[in-house]
């Protein structure tokens, strides 16, 4: 089970999110 997400965005920034993928998706939905 993943508990850390590393996302590299198109502009080159890196998001290092500690949590489950479900929590990550929820945080992205809240962020817009």
Tab-separated table of C-alpha atoms in Angstrom:
chain	number	residue	atom	x	y	z
A	1	UNK	CA	0.000	0.000	0.000
A	2	UNK	CA	1.396	3.343	-1.029
A	3	UNK	CA	1.593	5.982	1.654
A	4	UNK	CA	3.571	8.588	-0.237
A	5	UNK	CA	2.852	10.296	-3.549
A	6	UNK	CA	5.461	12.021	-5.692
A	7	UNK	CA	3.928	14.107	-8.461
A	8	UNK	CA	5.964	16.007	-11.024
A	9	UNK	CA	3.827	18.730	-12.555
A	10	UNK	CA	4.092	20.112	-16.076
A	11	UNK	CA	5.869	23.246	-14.824
A	12	UNK	CA	8.554	21.136	-13.160
A	13	UNK	CA	7.400	21.497	-9.563
A	14	UNK	CA	7.349	18.369	-7.440
A	15	UNK	CA	4.603	17.556	-4.956
A	16	UNK	CA	5.693	15.207	-2.175
A	17	UNK	CA	2.481	14.106	-0.464
A	18	UNK	CA	2.544	11.826	2.560
A	19	UNK	CA	-0.675	9.862	2.756
A	20	UNK	CA	-2.695	7.311	0.836
A	21	UNK	CA	-3.635	7.770	-2.798
A	22	UNK	CA	-7.266	8.241	-1.743
A	23	UNK	CA	-6.283	11.054	0.639
A	24	UNK	CA	-4.140	12.577	-2.098
A	25	UNK	CA	-7.042	12.589	-4.560
A	26	UNK	CA	-9.287	14.110	-1.908
A	27	UNK	CA	-6.745	16.863	-1.210
A	28	UNK	CA	-6.473	17.573	-4.948
A	29	UNK	CA	-10.258	17.795	-5.269
A	30	UNK	CA	-10.390	20.274	-2.384
A	31	UNK	CA	-7.579	22.321	-3.921
A	32	UNK	CA	-9.571	22.647	-7.129
